[in-house]
Every structure is written in C-alpha cells, then in structure tokens.
GROMACS .gro file of C-alpha atoms in nm:
model
  321
    1MET     CA    1  -0.904  -1.537  -1.677
    2LYS     CA    2  -1.214  -1.379  -1.527
    3PRO     CA    3  -1.313  -1.015  -1.583
    4LEU     CA    4  -1.299  -0.747  -1.317
    5ARG     CA    5  -1.634  -0.645  -1.174
    6ILE     CA    6  -1.696  -0.337  -0.961
    7ALA     CA    7  -1.962  -0.377  -0.695
    8ALA     CA    8  -2.187  -0.118  -0.540
    9ALA     CA    9  -1.986   0.064  -0.276
   10LEU     CA   10  -1.996   0.034   0.099
   11PRO     CA   11  -1.988   0.378   0.268
   12VAL     CA   12  -1.719   0.573   0.086
   13ALA     CA   13  -1.487   0.850   0.204
   14ALA     CA   14  -1.450   1.175   0.014
   15VAL     CA   15  -1.323   1.161  -0.343
   16LEU     CA   16  -0.953   1.142  -0.407
   17LEU     CA   17  -0.775   1.460  -0.311
   18LEU     CA   18  -0.473   1.437  -0.537
   19THR     CA   19  -0.564   1.612  -0.860
   20ALA     CA   20  -0.287   1.426  -1.044
   21CYS     CA   21  -0.499   1.115  -1.023
   22THR     CA   22  -0.768   1.263  -1.242
   23SER     CA   23  -0.532   1.327  -1.535
   24SER     CA   24  -0.441   1.056  -1.782
   25ALA     CA   25  -0.119   0.862  -1.750
   26ASP     CA   26  -0.032   0.945  -2.110
   27ILE     CA   27  -0.052   1.319  -2.051
   28GLU     CA   28   0.157   1.293  -1.735
   29ALA     CA   29   0.419   1.077  -1.905
   30GLU     CA   30   0.444   1.317  -2.200
   31ALA     CA   31   0.481   1.617  -1.972
   32ARG     CA   32   0.755   1.451  -1.771
   33ALA     CA   33   0.935   1.337  -2.084
   34ASP     CA   34   0.931   1.697  -2.215
   35SER     CA   35   1.081   1.826  -1.891
   36THR     CA   36   1.346   1.555  -1.843
   37GLY     CA   37   1.425   1.458  -2.201
   38SER     CA   38   1.343   1.095  -2.127
   39SER     CA   39   1.068   0.898  -1.956
   40GLU     CA   40   1.258   0.568  -1.939
   41THR     CA   41   1.335   0.586  -1.566
   42VAL     CA   42   1.014   0.758  -1.463
   43LEU     CA   43   0.732   0.563  -1.301
   44VAL     CA   44   0.416   0.612  -1.506
   45VAL     CA   45   0.098   0.554  -1.305
   46ASP     CA   46  -0.196   0.433  -1.512
   47THR     CA   47  -0.505   0.621  -1.395
   48SER     CA   48  -0.740   0.482  -1.660
   49PRO     CA   49  -1.036   0.264  -1.559
   50GLU     CA   50  -0.945   0.006  -1.826
   51GLN     CA   51  -0.601  -0.081  -1.678
   52ALA     CA   52  -0.497  -0.249  -2.003
   53ASP     CA   53  -0.150  -0.331  -1.868
   54ARG     CA   54  -0.269  -0.504  -1.552
   55VAL     CA   55  -0.071  -0.823  -1.494
   56ARG     CA   56  -0.279  -1.140  -1.490
   57THR     CA   57  -0.210  -1.504  -1.406
   58ASP     CA   58  -0.384  -1.836  -1.466
   59GLU     CA   59  -0.579  -2.063  -1.236
   60ASP     CA   60  -0.389  -2.286  -0.995
   61PRO     CA   61  -0.613  -2.593  -0.946
   62ASP     CA   62  -0.445  -2.686  -0.618
   63ALA     CA   63  -0.511  -2.340  -0.475
   64ALA     CA   64  -0.866  -2.335  -0.611
   65GLU     CA   65  -0.947  -2.658  -0.427
   66LEU     CA   66  -0.866  -2.487  -0.097
   67VAL     CA   67  -1.141  -2.224  -0.130
   68PRO     CA   68  -1.417  -2.291   0.128
   69ALA     CA   69  -1.731  -2.420  -0.040
   70ASP     CA   70  -1.953  -2.135   0.076
   71ILE     CA   71  -1.716  -1.880  -0.077
   72ALA     CA   72  -1.653  -2.073  -0.399
   73GLU     CA   73  -2.025  -2.134  -0.458
   74ASP     CA   74  -2.098  -1.807  -0.640
   75GLY     CA   75  -1.767  -1.804  -0.831
   76VAL     CA   76  -1.677  -1.461  -0.692
   77LEU     CA   77  -1.410  -1.332  -0.455
   78ARG     CA   78  -1.555  -1.019  -0.293
   79VAL     CA   79  -1.270  -0.792  -0.186
   80GLY     CA   80  -1.276  -0.460  -0.003
   81ILE     CA   81  -1.037  -0.191  -0.127
   82PRO     CA   82  -1.070   0.180  -0.037
   83GLY     CA   83  -1.110   0.394  -0.347
   84ALA     CA   84  -1.054   0.724  -0.168
   85GLY     CA   85  -0.688   0.657  -0.101
   86ASP     CA   86  -0.370   0.783  -0.260
   87PRO     CA   87  -0.184   0.627  -0.552
   88PRO     CA   88  -0.050   0.376  -0.609
   89LEU     CA   89  -0.232   0.147  -0.362
   90GLY     CA   90  -0.603   0.205  -0.417
   91PHE     CA   91  -0.762   0.511  -0.574
   92LEU     CA   92  -1.034   0.620  -0.815
   93ALA     CA   93  -0.954   0.612  -1.184
   94ASP     CA   94  -1.021   0.893  -1.431
   95ASP     CA   95  -1.390   0.801  -1.442
   96ASN     CA   96  -1.410   0.882  -1.067
   97SER     CA   97  -1.579   0.549  -0.994
   98THR     CA   98  -1.351   0.256  -1.081
   99VAL     CA   99  -1.112   0.151  -0.803
  100VAL     CA  100  -0.764   0.084  -0.940
  101GLY     CA  101  -0.413   0.051  -0.800
  102SER     CA  102  -0.158  -0.202  -0.680
  103GLU     CA  103  -0.392  -0.347  -0.418
  104VAL     CA  104  -0.651  -0.420  -0.686
  105ASP     CA  105  -0.383  -0.582  -0.902
  106ILE     CA  106  -0.265  -0.811  -0.618
  107ALA     CA  107  -0.626  -0.904  -0.543
  108GLN     CA  108  -0.674  -0.981  -0.914
  109LEU     CA  109  -0.378  -1.220  -0.912
  110VAL     CA  110  -0.528  -1.399  -0.612
  111ALA     CA  111  -0.871  -1.425  -0.774
  112ASP     CA  112  -0.717  -1.549  -1.100
  113GLY     CA  113  -0.521  -1.817  -0.917
  114LEU     CA  114  -0.836  -1.932  -0.738
  115GLY     CA  115  -1.041  -1.941  -1.057
  116LEU     CA  116  -1.279  -1.676  -0.921
  117GLU     CA  117  -1.413  -1.352  -1.057
  118LEU     CA  118  -1.283  -1.049  -0.869
  119GLU     CA  119  -1.551  -0.821  -0.726
  120VAL     CA  120  -1.404  -0.499  -0.588
  121VAL     CA  121  -1.609  -0.330  -0.316
  122ASN     CA  122  -1.515   0.033  -0.262
  123THR     CA  123  -1.490   0.050   0.115
  124THR     CA  124  -1.325   0.275   0.371
  125TRP     CA  125  -1.036   0.213   0.607
  126GLU     CA  126  -1.271   0.257   0.903
  127GLY     CA  127  -1.527   0.020   0.755
  128TRP     CA  128  -1.322  -0.282   0.651
  129PRO     CA  129  -1.313  -0.464   0.990
  130LEU     CA  130  -1.691  -0.469   1.020
  131GLY     CA  131  -1.719  -0.557   0.652
  132VAL     CA  132  -1.511  -0.870   0.705
  133GLN     CA  133  -1.678  -0.968   1.030
  134SER     CA  134  -2.027  -0.927   0.884
  135GLY     CA  135  -1.944  -1.131   0.575
  136ASP     CA  136  -2.003  -0.841   0.336
  137LEU     CA  137  -1.635  -0.868   0.244
  138GLU     CA  138  -1.459  -1.202   0.197
  139ALA     CA  139  -1.115  -1.044   0.200
  140VAL     CA  140  -0.951  -0.704   0.227
  141PHE     CA  141  -0.648  -0.574   0.036
  142SER     CA  142  -0.594  -0.233   0.191
  143ASN     CA  143  -0.236  -0.192   0.311
  144VAL     CA  144  -0.341  -0.368   0.633
  145GLY     CA  145  -0.044  -0.426   0.863
  146VAL     CA  146  -0.031  -0.741   1.074
  147ASN     CA  147  -0.031  -0.675   1.448
  148ALA     CA  148  -0.112  -0.869   1.763
  149ASP     CA  149  -0.456  -0.716   1.815
  150ARG     CA  150  -0.569  -0.784   1.459
  151LEU     CA  151  -0.444  -1.142   1.477
  152GLN     CA  152  -0.710  -1.205   1.743
  153LEU     CA  153  -0.989  -1.135   1.493
  154PHE     CA  154  -0.849  -1.193   1.146
  155ASP     CA  155  -0.624  -1.423   0.944
  156PHE     CA  156  -0.350  -1.281   0.724
  157ALA     CA  157  -0.150  -1.382   0.417
  158THR     CA  158   0.146  -1.148   0.367
  159TYR     CA  159   0.242  -0.994   0.033
  160ARG     CA  160   0.442  -0.678   0.110
  161GLN     CA  161   0.663  -0.529   0.376
  162GLY     CA  162   0.530  -0.221   0.553
  163ILE     CA  163   0.784   0.041   0.452
  164MET     CA  164   0.783   0.409   0.548
  165ALA     CA  165   0.971   0.673   0.349
  166PHE     CA  166   1.124   1.010   0.427
  167VAL     CA  167   1.050   1.258   0.149
  168ALA     CA  168   1.210   1.597   0.095
  169ALA     CA  169   1.224   1.868  -0.168
  170PRO     CA  170   1.388   1.761  -0.496
  171ASP     CA  171   1.768   1.790  -0.511
  172THR     CA  172   1.805   1.800  -0.133
  173ASP     CA  173   2.125   1.670   0.023
  174LEU     CA  174   1.940   1.482   0.297
  175SER     CA  175   2.001   1.109   0.345
  176ILE     CA  176   1.822   0.943   0.636
  177ALA     CA  177   1.908   0.593   0.752
  178GLY     CA  178   1.877   0.619   1.130
  179ALA     CA  179   1.840   0.839   1.436
  180GLU     CA  180   2.168   1.019   1.382
  181ASP     CA  181   2.042   1.158   1.050
  182ILE     CA  182   1.735   1.338   1.188
  183SER     CA  183   1.906   1.549   1.453
  184GLY     CA  184   1.778   1.906   1.435
  185LEU     CA  185   1.546   1.845   1.140
  186ARG     CA  186   1.187   1.966   1.115
  187ILE     CA  187   0.991   1.651   1.038
  188GLY     CA  188   0.623   1.619   0.949
  189VAL     CA  189   0.438   1.312   1.075
  190GLY     CA  190   0.086   1.188   1.150
  191SER     CA  191  -0.021   1.166   1.514
  192GLY     CA  192  -0.064   0.817   1.659
  193THR     CA  193   0.107   0.645   1.366
  194ASN     CA  194   0.390   0.394   1.351
  195GLN     CA  195   0.594   0.675   1.198
  196GLU     CA  196   0.547   0.891   1.506
  197ARG     CA  197   0.652   0.604   1.733
  198ILE     CA  198   0.971   0.553   1.533
  199LEU     CA  199   1.059   0.923   1.541
  200LEU     CA  200   0.991   0.948   1.914
  201ASP     CA  201   1.216   0.647   1.975
  202TRP     CA  202   1.488   0.802   1.759
  203ASN     CA  203   1.456   1.133   1.942
  204ALA     CA  204   1.492   0.954   2.276
  205GLN     CA  205   1.810   0.792   2.144
  206LEU     CA  206   1.946   1.129   2.031
  207GLU     CA  207   1.872   1.291   2.365
  208SER     CA  208   2.038   1.004   2.552
  209GLU     CA  209   2.349   1.068   2.343
  210GLY     CA  210   2.341   1.442   2.409
  211GLN     CA  211   2.238   1.531   2.053
  212GLU     CA  212   1.963   1.768   1.941
  213PRO     CA  213   1.636   1.584   1.870
  214ALA     CA  214   1.426   1.640   1.563
  215GLN     CA  215   1.136   1.885   1.583
  216LEU     CA  216   0.817   1.692   1.507
  217GLU     CA  217   0.528   1.873   1.345
  218TYR     CA  218   0.193   1.699   1.311
  219TYR     CA  219  -0.016   1.680   0.994
  220VAL     CA  220  -0.347   1.510   0.926
  221SER     CA  221  -0.300   1.539   0.549
  222ALA     CA  222   0.008   1.424   0.360
  223GLY     CA  223  -0.082   1.687   0.100
  224ASP     CA  224  -0.047   1.962   0.359
  225ALA     CA  225   0.292   1.822   0.462
  226LEU     CA  226   0.406   1.827   0.099
  227LEU     CA  227   0.309   2.191   0.072
  228ALA     CA  228   0.507   2.260   0.389
  229ILE     CA  229   0.811   2.092   0.235
  230GLN     CA  230   0.776   2.290  -0.085
  231SER     CA  231   0.750   2.618   0.110
  232GLY     CA  232   1.052   2.532   0.325
  233ARG     CA  233   0.859   2.497   0.651
  234LEU     CA  234   0.954   2.128   0.681
  235ASP     CA  235   1.279   1.952   0.602
  236THR     CA  236   1.115   1.614   0.550
  237TYR     CA  237   0.797   1.412   0.602
  238LEU     CA  238   0.772   1.047   0.708
  239GLY     CA  239   0.482   0.857   0.555
  240PRO     CA  240   0.399   0.537   0.361
  241ASN     CA  241   0.662   0.447   0.102
  242SER     CA  242   0.398   0.361  -0.157
  243ASN     CA  243   0.261   0.716  -0.157
  244ALA     CA  244   0.613   0.859  -0.156
  245VAL     CA  245   0.700   0.659  -0.468
  246TYR     CA  246   0.405   0.812  -0.650
  247GLN     CA  247   0.479   1.167  -0.535
  248ALA     CA  248   0.841   1.126  -0.643
  249SER     CA  249   0.723   1.000  -0.983
  250VAL     CA  250   0.539   1.326  -1.050
  251GLY     CA  251   0.831   1.534  -0.930
  252ASP     CA  252   0.684   1.677  -0.611
  253VAL     CA  253   0.949   1.528  -0.378
  254GLU     CA  254   1.234   1.282  -0.365
  255VAL     CA  255   1.271   0.985  -0.132
  256VAL     CA  256   1.570   1.039   0.099
  257GLY     CA  257   1.540   0.732   0.322
  258THR     CA  258   1.321   0.439   0.424
  259VAL     CA  259   1.247   0.249   0.744
  260ASN     CA  260   1.026  -0.050   0.819
  261ALA     CA  261   0.701   0.049   0.991
  262GLY     CA  262   0.773  -0.203   1.265
  263TRP     CA  263   1.123  -0.073   1.342
  264PRO     CA  264   1.329  -0.222   1.495
  265ASN     CA  265   1.125  -0.524   1.390
  266THR     CA  266   0.954  -0.602   1.059
  267THR     CA  267   0.590  -0.527   0.982
  268TYR     CA  268   0.408  -0.697   0.695
  269VAL     CA  269   0.112  -0.595   0.481
  270ALA     CA  270  -0.129  -0.880   0.424
  271ALA     CA  271  -0.452  -0.997   0.268
  272THR     CA  272  -0.707  -1.002   0.550
  273THR     CA  273  -0.982  -1.258   0.605
  274LEU     CA  274  -1.217  -1.362   0.884
  275LYS     CA  275  -1.042  -1.562   1.155
  276GLY     CA  276  -1.081  -1.937   1.115
  277ASN     CA  277  -1.298  -1.953   0.801
  278GLY     CA  278  -1.023  -2.123   0.598
  279LEU     CA  279  -1.000  -1.872   0.313
  280VAL     CA  280  -0.655  -1.750   0.412
  281THR     CA  281  -0.502  -2.088   0.320
  282ALA     CA  282  -0.638  -2.061  -0.034
  283ILE     CA  283  -0.522  -1.699  -0.067
  284GLN     CA  284  -0.172  -1.789   0.052
  285ALA     CA  285  -0.155  -2.071  -0.203
  286SER     CA  286  -0.275  -1.843  -0.481
  287LEU     CA  287  -0.020  -1.578  -0.383
  288GLN     CA  288   0.252  -1.843  -0.392
  289HIS     CA  289   0.141  -1.931  -0.744
  290ALA     CA  290   0.187  -1.564  -0.844
  291PHE     CA  291   0.527  -1.558  -0.674
  292ASP     CA  292   0.634  -1.870  -0.862
  293ASP     CA  293   0.524  -1.758  -1.210
  294GLY     CA  294   0.667  -1.405  -1.176
  295THR     CA  295   0.341  -1.214  -1.193
  296TYR     CA  296   0.377  -1.095  -0.831
  297GLU     CA  297   0.712  -0.934  -0.909
  298GLN     CA  298   0.579  -0.785  -1.233
  299THR     CA  299   0.286  -0.631  -1.046
  300LEU     CA  300   0.506  -0.463  -0.786
  301GLU     CA  301   0.732  -0.333  -1.064
  302ARG     CA  302   0.429  -0.190  -1.244
  303TRP     CA  303   0.360   0.032  -0.944
  304GLY     CA  304   0.718   0.102  -0.834
  305LEU     CA  305   0.691  -0.105  -0.517
  306GLN     CA  306   0.977  -0.352  -0.570
  307ASP     CA  307   1.141  -0.244  -0.243
  308GLU     CA  308   0.838  -0.375  -0.051
  309ALA     CA  309   0.857  -0.730  -0.189
  310VAL     CA  310   0.864  -1.030   0.045
  311ASP     CA  311   1.035  -1.360  -0.031
  312ALA     CA  312   0.718  -1.566   0.008
  313PRO     CA  313   0.361  -1.522   0.135
  314GLU     CA  314   0.321  -1.627   0.497
  315ILE     CA  315   0.010  -1.699   0.701
  316ASN     CA  316  -0.021  -1.512   1.033
  317PRO     CA  317   0.345  -1.415   1.080
  318THR     CA  318   0.488  -1.370   1.427
  319VAL     CA  319   0.475  -1.006   1.534
  320ALA     CA  320   0.635  -0.816   1.819
  321SER     CA  321   0.324  -0.620   1.910
   0.00000   0.00000   0.00000
C-alpha cells in the first residue's frame, strides 16, 4: 500500500466554517458518551490528520493494467478534493492543512487498487472542471453528480447515490417522505439547487391538490439554516445527506427524511475524469475491486454513509437531465 501525499493546493476557499471540525474526535466522542451514557450508536468523525483507521485495500493487477501509460508513468494518481467543505466528505483536519474525509478515503481505495500513490490536491468546487481539463488534476472526488451537461466534457465512475436529507430540531415529530409531508412547513433551502427544484415540484403538486404549499426560505449557508432551526424560525432544512449525517452525529439536528437529488429519478455521485482519456475504465475496475473485497462498504460505514451505497460502480450512467 502506498502512502498518502498532500500536494500544494490549487486556489483554496476559506477555511472550514464548522468549529466542530477543529476539535479532536476523541474529545467529541467522550463528550457525547458523557451526555448519552453510551457512544456505541454515535458516529464518531475522525478529524485527525493521521487518519489511523482509514480503510485500505491491495493492488488489483487487472485494474492497474488499465491505467493509461501517461498517467501511470509517475506512479501517482493526482486527485482534486476540496478541503474547505463540510464533514464528512472533504474537510481540513485538526492541523488545518491536511484534507481528510470520505471522498479522500474512496480516492485512496482507487489509488491502492491501481498500485498508485494518492496525491490529494486541495481544490475548490469552482476550480475542479478547469483542473481536470487542464491536466492539473487526473481525477476529482468531490461529490460530483452526473448530469447530461457534464457528460459532454467528462467521464464518470459512480460510487454513491446523491441523497438529500431533511433535518429538524432534535426530538421533533416530523417525518418527511413526500410532498404531502411538507404542507405548511417553513423549509430552508439553497437557491438554484436540486433541493429547490424538488421542493418547487412538491409545492406544485400540493397546490394542484388544493393543499397548502410549504414556505421556502433561502439560505446561502447551511450553518445559518441550522441556527434558524434551533431558534424555531425554520421547521426543517433540505441539504446534502452526508452533511446531515455529521450534524446529527454531534447532536445539532436529527434527520427526518431523505430524497434522491434527482427525484423522481436517481442521481449518482461519481469519480470524474477527462472525457475520452481512458482513466475512467481503470477507476471503475479499481472501485469494483473495493466493492468485491468489502473495503468500499467499510469506508461508507466509517463515515455513516451506508444509505448512499450503490450496488456496483458504473461508467457514465444514463441520466434524465
């Protein structure tokens, strides 16, 4: 197994906003155990730069043979992952410089399977497309959803479903599974997101049935929406399930429902490579190796993302839009 190497960063967004990410996992786990009497069912997020419990796999020679020669030549897989995100996907560790999270762990499994050293480049969401097209990045693991426009420029190998979660104050009696459950609620959402599209579609359904629609309130920051929930100004907020899992683990909210980001269809999150350069075939094979030996499942469990698992990695899945 090859060691993890952190590269010099591409342009980086502001440092991680969630202060919980700068405290050690041990301290958080102890505090939660004191308050609940047990930490057995609580997700513990490792915020250390060492990531001693990261799941690793071995090289798959068949997958390694599929790596294009120009990429395999230096023995490195250079992957872009934003470090200024929220746990558990990609975020800065306690040292405020090492990028850690579930996306790093999935990328590590892929690099291991290909017999390459993983080089993590701390990039930004805005910067990853140019990074791939310029060749600065050989792949991106950044919660990238597959859509028709992106399929024109990039190749994809899927490894998670794109799931959105409704969060609410702890001990709420809310349970949201469809349009009928949001009638009359005050719901926080980001403008121009898949979440907004879903809620607008659900509101249209409610209105067509003569029911009261939900009141949508727009937030740029998920942190601001959480504060609004805690103060009673919002009933719920719809955002990425991965972030909701983390917030629930530290007791800020509870998850009261989920919906696929592509509703009524299915959206997938995928490793992203330059269109037509051949690397996606090797990545898909390496992912399949991790699926087969159980390390994929173990990695999702480590970060509380089991609900986002897919049955098998797929190259360039069919999408509705």
